[in-house]
């Protein structure tokens, strides 16, 4: 299933995309009318925190009932009528990010001496950076002249966990989404570390959907394509990752307990603007589209 969060008629909602229609099931209304539980999660993150992966089957069963009803249409909302939100609108803590996870990226970065890592490289983006599909991302031109895009596959954690064993790693995954890891490279160099240059307001665009893991045959064989103003900049496969999803979950959870709703962005491949000759940084009105097989296309425009 493809979960989404959105605003409709001043209400903050979440739902599931209707199959073969550009509509979403309004899960809050469906759960109110058809779920036997008195508790109705207010957000998708809260639903994951309470039910974990069991929420997937719970929703699937309820929708199978609703879609057969004569009044099923009243529980649908046209996607043209919504304001998109990030599937997870606020994480329990900072967003985990993986650096230098694609050999192609390491090879193309000429101005920095980067060696292929032997161990996972982890940094974070502030939880306040989250933005959504179709949302305008500020240019932050008062702070940076080197704003860049990074298309990435992101993992959403299903349950609280620590010391995850590699063979069981996918048991702790709820699903997958797309992240545009907007980065201010000059701020990275100025401050000598990743955090500030990675944590500008709205610099973690997420969406459009959170696709449940049961619908992703192999998260390590998904194509990532990033376009800027229609020009293909990144075109790669997650099969190129140095550290696979089980490596990431096992390594992070040894040190930091993971929580339901945590997000782990798995790194970006070659094709970023800072590695081009001449360098091509983002500017006002640029449109970035990131497409990953089976998830959809995340679209953002750079504002003033």
XYZ file of C-alpha atoms in Angstrom, residues 94-98 152-157 261-267:
18
model
C 17.010 13.693 13.858
C 16.919 12.032 10.447
C 19.747 9.526 10.058
C 21.702 9.930 6.818
C 24.375 7.782 5.215
C 17.847 9.110 -1.919
C 15.861 6.066 -0.862
C 14.701 6.475 2.748
C 13.668 3.794 5.238
C 10.928 4.250 7.856
C 11.346 2.168 11.013
C 8.877 6.513 12.829
C 12.624 7.053 12.608
C 13.906 7.762 9.102
C 17.184 6.545 7.620
C 18.225 8.030 4.267
C 20.509 5.576 2.499
C 22.794 7.914 0.566
